[in-house]
């Protein structure tokens, strides 16, 4: 969309369920109410407001005195530093003591009908047992534990068991390959890994233990592997002494484990994410601040009330799973959903049957799933009773207006609110989003900064703040907030370099954004070499490194191109070593091998959609690959390449154009 086009998009009124619902929205009924609430949470009152929220929403074992210290300038951020707080106690015990029978987790298994409700009482026992097992393995405060688990309710218990004893969990998305898992286990030096015999998705088994075993061949520090018997597969490799069954170890330990006394600034988890360079960064979050951001945003962005049933479809291996499946809903004591399946298994009605079956009040997913379901037609959504839904969330990538309208018309049926929520692994919780009872939405805009957050758009070159409306710049945040990450695991300098030094005094998101005439924010996507495939974040450098590891590959250049279904798709340009022998009449065979190479090093979700084998890549005379040229050619703008005079070999452009045209 051109920047002027943003101004033409109409707003949608606050939907009926937010206006006349049984629960009065926390913030409403209009923009004025939001403005007033936001103004009270920033500026001179900000610290007092954050302190009040921290006391209201969380249980502190020892009260804090200081609210915030440090800044983006100095990179020494701390929140509630004298406070002591346990995330597991906050998410489980409080509610289990109040009502042990209240549902904590709705587990929607891969096979429809195999669902299960786990109460807070049951969750407390499971969390305690796993915590006690970890203790028997010698895990103590500050140790890391890698979690490579399928979407099971026990995976949630695994996070909370670590949190209970002060261990730092490092979850790895089960779609990552053995090699990617190995790197992540080694980077944070876990001695313990939690996994399962197999995962299940869309009727298919995923050999998680076998993948973990392969990874562990290269992980000399790992001493214990705790294996959940999930599918009961007969075919599970076993390393005696190292591997232990979850149920057998759990049977040896008591059902209660006291929560550890932990400082607000102790580590809660590491989550690896992709940046501009090849090596993933272990983003580090700490307890008190993160938990406050999670609870606060679930409460206000989703307008969650105590009897709600929250349904976040994200995988536990991503930040959305951490914040909006585990910590946020459970810190508020509401039910949360673990959805093990896919949007289309066994039919494209699966999401809606799940909402109907469990009377979910909130449904949160990524635009890519909405695009897929929209394409498959309305018939699949029509038969479900979706009247329980009050708020529908979208996250992970910009939502295109067609997908937004589809959600609004066919899922929300113009009764429920839609919130397009923007955040990042680094921000911990939502930083830009509508508040459902107060903000009239414009499809495609994440709208306004969340309570307590102040943003700016900067001129990327001068770093000056852009004032007024109708401007486009890089999105940054001023002033710290509790759930902002604190560092990159074992690499504080990298944290400073990537996020805090580019524009001193600000947190740099890496995203570009537009502010329209009404002050609404439109996220335009990454301005760095990060690409977003179906809401999964990857760096082009990471995929290039994977390709270069293939024997015959000399060079690789990867770009993200728009894709109707997945948002962006990977297009890879590859040159081969001169001595490499292959059959040039069968390039598809080689391309297939290269796709397999990426799957092997990173995982299936990173698979290139297209591979172009070319004799050369467009480079400057100093040897820098000009990805801009390939991006334009793929976008069909090969006639608008601009100044090519810096190219070392201008002839290569035509070769690439021909390759791309031939494969279209
Ligand atoms: O580019 C933005 C995009 O996802 C990036 C963050 O990725 P990750 O850390 O993996 O977290 C994904 C889940 C929050 C951002 O830099 N992004 C996230 N949400 C939105 C978005 N882009 C546009 N609109 C959103 N609502």
XYZ file of N, CA and C in Angstrom, residues 455-657:
609
model
N 6.459 5.182 21.714
C 7.254 4.838 20.540
C 7.665 6.104 19.803
N 8.527 5.933 18.819
C 8.830 7.015 17.888
C 9.151 6.381 16.544
N 8.971 7.167 15.493
C 9.460 6.759 14.184
C 10.672 7.640 13.912
N 11.778 7.007 13.551
C 13.000 7.770 13.326
C 13.363 7.781 11.854
N 13.969 8.863 11.448
C 14.582 8.889 10.133
C 15.764 7.914 10.192
N 15.772 6.911 9.308
C 16.803 5.881 9.466
C 18.229 6.417 9.321
N 18.387 7.501 8.600
C 19.743 8.008 8.371
C 20.176 8.964 9.478
N 19.339 9.961 9.763
C 19.753 10.956 10.751
C 19.454 10.501 12.180
N 18.518 9.555 12.335
C 18.135 9.125 13.673
C 17.232 10.129 14.370
N 16.771 11.137 13.645
C 15.879 12.165 14.237
C 14.444 11.646 14.298
N 13.729 12.047 15.351
C 12.329 11.639 15.466
C 11.496 12.346 14.404
N 10.633 11.590 13.748
C 9.748 12.169 12.737
C 8.455 12.592 13.426
N 8.097 13.823 13.243
C 6.890 14.337 13.902
C 5.718 14.292 12.925
N 4.522 14.406 13.469
C 3.330 14.575 12.642
C 2.836 13.290 12.003
N 1.853 13.469 11.109
C 1.246 12.290 10.498
C 1.755 12.116 9.070
N 1.446 10.953 8.511
C 1.866 10.672 7.146
C 3.371 10.506 7.028
N 3.997 9.952 8.045
C 5.454 9.776 7.993
C 5.807 8.295 8.092
N 6.944 7.962 7.520
C 7.417 6.585 7.582
C 8.844 6.574 8.105
N 9.128 5.695 9.037
C 10.482 5.615 9.576
C 10.715 4.280 10.241
N 11.821 4.174 10.975
C 12.051 2.930 11.702
C 11.389 3.057 13.073
N 10.806 1.945 13.496
C 10.059 1.940 14.750
C 11.008 1.699 15.915
N 10.969 2.616 16.876
C 11.788 2.465 18.079
C 10.904 2.741 19.300
N 11.380 2.342 20.455
C 10.663 2.648 21.694
C 11.559 3.457 22.610
N 10.907 4.385 23.330
C 11.623 5.238 24.273
C 11.360 4.659 25.659
N 12.241 4.844 26.554
C 12.057 4.390 27.945
C 11.869 2.871 28.016
N 12.418 2.300 29.025
C 12.325 0.845 29.154
C 10.941 0.477 29.668
N 10.553 -0.770 29.486
C 9.332 -1.291 30.102
C 9.686 -2.647 30.702
N 8.842 -3.141 31.605
C 9.273 -4.306 32.394
C 9.658 -5.540 31.588
N 8.903 -5.838 30.488
C 9.143 -7.128 29.832
C 10.150 -7.057 28.686
N 10.823 -5.939 28.512
C 11.869 -5.891 27.487
C 12.986 -6.870 27.903
N 13.548 -7.573 26.901
C 14.628 -8.518 27.228
C 15.787 -7.752 27.873
N 16.618 -8.490 28.571
C 17.728 -7.833 29.262
C 19.057 -7.949 28.529
N 19.212 -9.043 27.789
C 20.511 -9.264 27.151
C 20.418 -10.417 26.153
N 21.515 -10.643 25.435
C 21.662 -11.863 24.647
C 22.525 -12.791 25.492
N 22.083 -14.007 25.639
C 22.761 -14.979 26.502
C 24.263 -14.999 26.221
N 25.019 -14.702 27.231
C 26.490 -14.728 27.171
C 27.081 -13.783 26.123
N 26.313 -12.788 25.691
C 26.849 -11.886 24.665
C 26.192 -10.506 24.796
N 26.466 -9.856 25.910
C 25.793 -8.580 26.169
C 26.147 -7.543 25.102
N 27.339 -7.644 24.605
C 27.763 -6.687 23.592
C 26.897 -6.786 22.337
N 26.511 -8.020 22.022
C 25.663 -8.206 20.844
C 24.287 -7.570 21.088
N 23.795 -7.702 22.306
C 22.524 -7.068 22.674
C 22.618 -5.554 22.437
N 23.707 -4.977 22.908
C 23.877 -3.526 22.756
C 24.002 -3.164 21.283
N 24.805 -3.934 20.563
C 25.059 -3.619 19.154
C 23.804 -3.672 18.297
N 23.006 -4.700 18.523
C 21.857 -4.905 17.637
C 20.680 -4.007 18.002
N 20.446 -3.814 19.292
C 19.195 -3.161 19.690
C 19.349 -1.760 20.274
N 20.442 -1.504 20.975
C 20.516 -0.244 21.721
C 21.498 0.760 21.130
N 22.499 0.271 20.410
C 23.469 1.226 19.857
C 23.048 1.864 18.531
N 22.213 1.192 17.713
C 21.891 1.827 16.423
C 21.322 3.235 16.588
N 20.436 3.433 17.579
C 19.863 4.757 17.835
C 19.945 4.989 19.347
N 21.024 5.577 19.820
C 21.247 5.648 21.277
C 20.076 6.276 22.029
N 19.696 5.617 23.118
C 18.577 6.116 23.920
C 17.253 5.466 23.551
N 17.260 4.664 22.476
C 16.021 4.005 22.041
C 16.254 2.496 21.936
N 15.143 1.740 21.970
C 15.196 0.323 21.602
C 14.783 0.223 20.135
N 15.637 -0.376 19.336
C 15.434 -0.471 17.889
C 14.768 -1.799 17.557
N 13.596 -1.737 16.896
C 12.852 -2.980 16.622
C 13.337 -3.701 15.368
N 13.917 -2.949 14.412
C 14.247 -3.568 13.126
C 13.082 -3.540 12.151
N 11.949 -2.958 12.578
C 10.786 -2.849 11.691
C 10.606 -1.412 11.225
N 10.083 -1.282 10.005
C 9.695 0.027 9.512
C 8.205 0.204 9.779
N 7.764 1.463 9.919
C 6.339 1.696 10.171
C 5.930 3.068 9.647
N 4.634 3.188 9.401
C 4.039 4.448 8.942
C 3.079 4.935 10.025
N 3.017 6.261 10.211
C 1.957 6.823 11.072
C 0.989 7.568 10.158
N -0.291 7.198 10.182
C -1.244 7.822 9.257
C -1.833 9.098 9.857
N -2.802 9.642 9.175
C -3.335 10.950 9.581
C -3.997 10.923 10.961
N -4.488 9.756 11.362
C -5.129 9.657 12.677
C -4.169 9.207 13.763
N -2.897 9.110 13.397
C -1.917 8.673 14.390
C -1.837 7.156 14.514
N -2.512 6.411 13.645
C -2.457 4.943 13.700
C -1.118 4.456 13.128
N -0.632 3.373 13.726
C 0.650 2.800 13.296
C 0.392 1.639 12.333
N 1.097 1.638 11.219
C 1.046 0.540 10.244
C 2.448 -0.055 10.178
N 2.578 -1.305 10.637
C 3.890 -1.955 10.602
C 4.160 -2.407 9.168
N 5.300 -2.008 8.630
C 5.582 -2.346 7.235
C 6.478 -3.565 7.087
N 7.061 -4.019 8.167
C 7.935 -5.200 8.070
C 9.382 -4.825 8.325
N 10.228 -5.842 8.253
C 11.623 -5.675 8.667
C 12.397 -4.797 7.688
N 13.275 -4.007 8.265
C 14.160 -3.212 7.416
C 15.555 -3.841 7.394
N 15.710 -4.959 8.110
C 17.015 -5.635 8.099
C 16.897 -6.934 7.294
N 17.848 -7.824 7.443
C 17.826 -9.041 6.638
C 17.082 -10.173 7.320
N 16.021 -9.801 7.991
C 15.199 -10.825 8.633
C 13.971 -11.029 7.758
N 13.582 -12.297 7.562
C 12.369 -12.545 6.794
C 11.361 -13.283 7.655
N 10.125 -13.217 7.224
C 9.037 -13.722 8.043
C 8.204 -14.685 7.202
N 8.361 -15.978 7.493
C 7.635 -16.987 6.718
C 6.572 -17.581 7.619
N 5.330 -17.374 7.253
C 4.200 -17.846 8.074
C 4.363 -17.427 9.529
N 4.848 -16.225 9.752
C 5.023 -15.746 11.127
C 6.277 -16.296 11.792
N 7.054 -17.133 11.089
C 8.316 -17.641 11.646
C 9.439 -16.736 11.177
N 10.251 -16.354 12.130
C 11.285 -15.369 11.828
C 12.600 -16.057 11.507
N 13.197 -15.677 10.401
C 14.455 -16.292 9.969
C 15.352 -15.218 9.392
N 16.663 -15.441 9.481
C 17.530 -14.470 8.833
C 17.994 -15.047 7.507
N 18.129 -14.165 6.530
C 18.594 -14.636 5.218
C 19.998 -15.228 5.375
N 20.794 -14.645 6.265
C 22.166 -15.121 6.458
C 22.191 -16.553 6.990
N 21.192 -16.867 7.825
C 21.118 -18.209 8.408
C 20.871 -19.248 7.300
N 19.992 -18.907 6.370
C 19.668 -19.847 5.282
C 20.849 -19.925 4.314
N 21.480 -18.780 4.080
C 22.668 -18.786 3.211
C 23.761 -19.675 3.809
N 23.966 -19.558 5.117
C 25.006 -20.383 5.752
C 24.679 -21.857 5.583
N 23.393 -22.199 5.687
C 22.996 -23.613 5.540
C 23.309 -24.084 4.124
N 23.036 -23.250 3.137
C 23.269 -23.651 1.734
C 24.759 -23.805 1.447
N 25.538 -22.923 2.038
C 26.980 -22.951 1.749
C 27.638 -24.209 2.327
N 26.986 -24.778 3.330
C 27.536 -26.018 3.896
C 27.405 -27.190 2.923
N 26.580 -27.029 1.896
C 26.440 -28.097 0.895
C 27.706 -28.116 0.046
N 28.183 -29.311 -0.188
C 29.479 -29.492 -0.821
C 29.727 -28.660 -2.073
N 28.767 -28.658 -3.003
C 29.025 -28.016 -4.296
C 28.746 -26.531 -4.345
N 28.208 -25.968 -3.253
C 27.779 -24.568 -3.316
C 28.947 -23.626 -3.057
N 29.123 -22.656 -3.979
C 30.180 -21.668 -3.787
C 29.636 -20.472 -3.027
N 28.499 -19.963 -3.488
C 27.913 -18.774 -2.858
C 26.401 -18.885 -2.875
N 25.774 -18.214 -1.929
C 24.310 -18.219 -1.913
C 23.814 -16.848 -1.490
N 22.733 -16.428 -2.108
C 22.084 -15.180 -1.696
C 20.608 -15.472 -1.539
N 20.079 -15.163 -0.358
C 18.687 -15.484 -0.070
C 17.897 -14.196 0.110
N 16.729 -14.183 -0.455
C 15.857 -13.025 -0.231
C 14.459 -13.510 0.160
N 13.713 -12.636 0.777
C 12.320 -12.943 1.094
C 11.455 -12.248 0.063
N 10.552 -12.999 -0.572
C 9.665 -12.376 -1.559
C 8.234 -12.532 -1.070
N 7.380 -11.586 -1.445
C 5.986 -11.663 -0.996
C 5.351 -12.962 -1.452
N 4.550 -13.529 -0.587
C 3.866 -14.762 -0.929
C 2.444 -14.680 -0.401
N 1.516 -15.042 -1.262
C 0.106 -14.877 -0.928
C -0.282 -15.650 0.333
N 0.316 -16.809 0.513
C -0.092 -17.664 1.621
C 0.775 -17.474 2.870
N 2.086 -17.484 2.655
C 2.990 -17.502 3.817
C 3.521 -16.110 4.173
N 3.002 -15.074 3.543
C 3.490 -13.714 3.826
C 4.747 -13.438 3.039
N 5.796 -14.146 3.408
C 7.029 -14.105 2.613
C 7.442 -15.545 2.336
N 8.232 -15.714 1.274
C 8.769 -17.044 0.969
C 10.241 -16.878 0.635
N 11.002 -17.955 0.857
C 12.445 -17.911 0.633
C 12.760 -18.185 -0.833
N 13.493 -17.278 -1.446
C 14.027 -17.502 -2.790
C 15.549 -17.484 -2.649
N 16.188 -18.545 -3.140
C 17.644 -18.644 -2.962
C 18.349 -18.680 -4.310
N 19.355 -17.860 -4.452
C 20.205 -17.841 -5.640
C 21.531 -18.481 -5.268
N 21.935 -19.458 -6.072
C 23.090 -20.253 -5.686
C 24.076 -20.349 -6.842
N 25.366 -20.142 -6.553
C 26.389 -20.456 -7.559
C 27.147 -21.693 -7.085
N 27.648 -22.446 -8.054
C 28.289 -23.719 -7.713
C 29.802 -23.633 -7.871
N 30.482 -24.485 -7.128
C 31.946 -24.540 -7.262
C 32.275 -25.093 -8.641
N 33.351 -24.592 -9.210
C 33.694 -24.989 -10.567
C 33.879 -26.509 -10.684
N 34.491 -27.081 -9.669
C 34.794 -28.517 -9.762
C 33.586 -29.399 -9.462
N 32.487 -28.782 -9.033
C 31.319 -29.589 -8.656
C 30.645 -30.165 -9.896
N 30.433 -31.468 -9.876
C 29.835 -32.143 -11.045
C 28.350 -32.401 -10.786
N 27.532 -31.957 -11.686
C 26.109 -32.295 -11.611
C 25.546 -32.271 -13.019
N 24.318 -32.754 -13.131
C 23.714 -32.844 -14.458
C 22.953 -31.541 -14.743
N 23.496 -30.666 -15.593
C 22.834 -29.372 -15.799
C 21.458 -29.496 -16.453
N 21.181 -30.654 -17.034
C 19.846 -30.804 -17.629
C 18.824 -31.190 -16.554
N 19.322 -31.470 -15.361
C 18.394 -31.842 -14.285
C 18.598 -30.947 -13.059
N 18.455 -29.646 -13.290
C 18.606 -28.710 -12.165
C 17.584 -28.959 -11.049
N 16.346 -29.364 -11.400
C 15.388 -29.605 -10.314
C 15.903 -30.620 -9.289
N 16.672 -31.604 -9.753
C 17.178 -32.613 -8.816
C 18.145 -31.967 -7.825
N 19.000 -31.087 -8.335
C 19.953 -30.410 -7.449
C 19.206 -29.450 -6.510
N 18.223 -28.753 -7.085
C 17.450 -27.816 -6.252
C 16.798 -28.571 -5.095
N 16.312 -29.756 -5.384
C 15.670 -30.570 -4.352
C 16.666 -30.901 -3.234
N 17.860 -31.227 -3.650
C 18.893 -31.547 -2.652
C 19.218 -30.330 -1.798
N 19.214 -29.181 -2.435
C 19.535 -27.959 -1.690
C 18.415 -27.615 -0.700
N 17.183 -27.892 -1.105
C 16.075 -27.675 -0.177
C 16.252 -28.609 1.026
N 16.620 -29.841 0.737
C 16.838 -30.808 1.822
C 17.943 -30.348 2.757
N 18.947 -29.723 2.152
C 20.065 -29.211 2.936
C 19.571 -28.177 3.967
N 18.689 -27.277 3.525
C 18.167 -26.256 4.439
C 17.298 -26.919 5.516
N 16.509 -27.900 5.106
C 15.675 -28.613 6.078
C 16.548 -29.292 7.130
N 17.669 -29.821 6.669
C 18.554 -30.558 7.573
C 19.227 -29.599 8.577
N 19.681 -28.465 8.080
C 20.434 -27.567 8.960
C 19.504 -26.725 9.839
N 18.372 -26.281 9.285
C 17.486 -25.419 10.092
C 16.193 -26.159 10.448
N 15.448 -26.554 9.439
C 14.182 -27.242 9.706
C 13.258 -27.034 8.525
N 12.192 -27.843 8.443
C 11.319 -27.793 7.268
C 10.707 -26.422 7.026
N 10.418 -25.673 8.095
C 9.721 -24.396 7.890
C 10.584 -23.364 7.168
N 11.906 -23.632 7.068
C 12.795 -22.679 6.395
C 13.024 -23.038 4.923
N 12.353 -24.072 4.443
C 12.605 -24.554 3.067
C 12.442 -23.451 2.024
N 13.435 -23.282 1.140
C 13.255 -22.324 0.061
C 12.106 -22.739 -0.860
N 11.345 -21.758 -1.290
C 10.264 -22.047 -2.236
C 10.862 -22.225 -3.629
N 11.875 -21.422 -3.924
C 12.519 -21.501 -5.238
C 14.030 -21.441 -5.050
N 14.717 -22.272 -5.873
C 16.179 -22.196 -5.893
C 16.589 -21.917 -7.332
N 17.404 -20.915 -7.516
C 17.886 -20.573 -8.855
C 19.383 -20.845 -8.888
N 19.791 -21.737 -9.802
C 21.223 -22.004 -9.921
C 21.750 -21.080 -11.016
N 22.651 -20.241 -10.652
C 23.100 -19.220 -11.607
C 24.636 -19.187 -11.644
N 25.197 -18.781 -12.792
C 26.658 -18.784 -12.894
C 27.316 -17.715 -12.015
N 26.569 -16.686 -11.650
C 27.171 -15.599 -10.867
C 26.072 -14.873 -10.093
N 26.486 -14.034 -9.145
C 25.525 -13.217 -8.405
C 25.864 -11.748 -8.652
N 24.860 -10.871 -8.633
C 25.177 -9.456 -8.832
C 25.954 -8.912 -7.623
N 27.140 -8.381 -7.906
C 27.990 -7.895 -6.809
C 28.557 -6.530 -7.142
N 28.856 -5.789 -6.116
C 29.558 -4.524 -6.331
C 31.027 -4.863 -6.632
N 31.770 -3.857 -7.026
C 33.177 -4.139 -7.341
C 33.944 -4.565 -6.097
N 33.436 -4.156 -4.940
C 34.116 -4.595 -3.713
C 33.632 -5.974 -3.256
N 32.729 -6.592 -4.042
C 32.350 -7.977 -3.754
C 31.091 -8.136 -2.913
N 30.381 -7.025 -2.642
C 29.179 -7.129 -1.815
C 27.999 -7.576 -2.700
N 27.300 -8.588 -2.246
C 26.165 -9.090 -3.039
C 25.017 -8.085 -2.968
N 24.479 -7.730 -4.137
C 23.386 -6.739 -4.159
C 22.032 -7.458 -4.190
N 21.537 -7.783 -3.010
C 20.284 -8.542 -2.921
C 19.098 -7.726 -3.426
N 19.256 -6.396 -3.344
C 18.211 -5.498 -3.821
C 17.796 -5.841 -5.252
N 18.777 -6.191 -6.072
C 18.495 -6.471 -7.483
C 17.638 -7.730 -7.612
N 18.000 -8.731 -6.863
C 17.230 -9.980 -6.950
C 15.818 -9.788 -6.397
N 15.735 -8.979 -5.341
C 14.424 -8.697 -4.753
C 13.495 -8.059 -5.789
N 14.060 -7.096 -6.526
C 13.250 -6.384 -7.528
C 12.836 -7.320 -8.655
N 13.761 -8.158 -9.091
C 13.451 -9.060 -10.202
C 12.331 -10.016 -9.794
N 12.436 -10.548 -8.595
C 11.391 -11.479 -8.124
C 10.054 -10.755 -8.004
N 10.101 -9.494 -7.584
C 8.856 -8.737 -7.414
C 8.276 -8.289 -8.756
N 8.927 -8.669 -9.858
C 8.419 -8.290 -11.178
C 8.774 -6.855 -11.537
N 9.770 -6.309 -10.834
C 10.163 -4.924 -11.118
C 11.547 -4.886 -11.747
N 11.811 -5.881 -12.589
C 13.124 -6.008 -13.225
C 13.452 -4.841 -14.144
N 12.417 -4.061 -14.509
C 12.691 -2.896 -15.359
C 12.935 -1.647 -14.513
N 12.931 -1.790 -13.207
C 13.165 -0.607 -12.343
C 14.344 -0.862 -11.410
N 15.432 -1.305 -11.988
C 16.558 -1.688 -11.133
C 17.425 -0.506 -10.702
N 17.163 0.638 -11.271
C 17.932 1.822 -10.862
C 19.370 1.759 -11.354
N 20.233 2.384 -10.585
C 21.627 2.555 -10.989
C 22.406 1.243 -10.832
N 22.884 0.715 -11.939
C 23.624 -0.545 -11.884
C 25.119 -0.325 -12.108
N 25.526 0.955 -12.067
C 26.914 1.246 -12.444
C 27.930 0.697 -11.439
N 27.459 0.393 -10.230
C 28.423 -0.131 -9.247
C 28.634 -1.640 -9.402
N 27.860 -2.256 -10.291
C 27.979 -3.711 -10.465
C 29.302 -4.079 -11.137
N 29.919 -5.139 -10.628
C 31.173 -5.591 -11.224
C 30.916 -6.215 -12.597
N 29.832 -7.008 -12.696
C 29.512 -7.713 -13.941
C 28.056 -7.448 -14.310
N 27.749 -6.351 -14.978
C 26.338 -6.034 -15.234
C 25.596 -7.133 -16.007
N 26.306 -7.919 -16.777
C 25.677 -8.964 -17.587
C 24.914 -9.990 -16.754
N 25.286 -10.146 -15.512
C 24.676 -11.163 -14.670
C 23.183 -10.880 -14.428
N 22.819 -9.616 -14.515
C 21.426 -9.248 -14.257
C 20.497 -9.929 -15.267
N 20.900 -9.927 -16.536
C 20.041 -10.553 -17.550
C 19.949 -12.056 -17.351
N 21.052 -12.639 -16.932
C 21.038 -14.088 -16.698
C 20.037 -14.403 -15.574
N 20.082 -13.592 -14.531
C 19.171 -13.831 -13.405
C 17.719 -13.593 -13.817
N 17.519 -12.546 -14.594
C 16.146 -12.278 -15.075
C 15.624 -13.485 -15.854
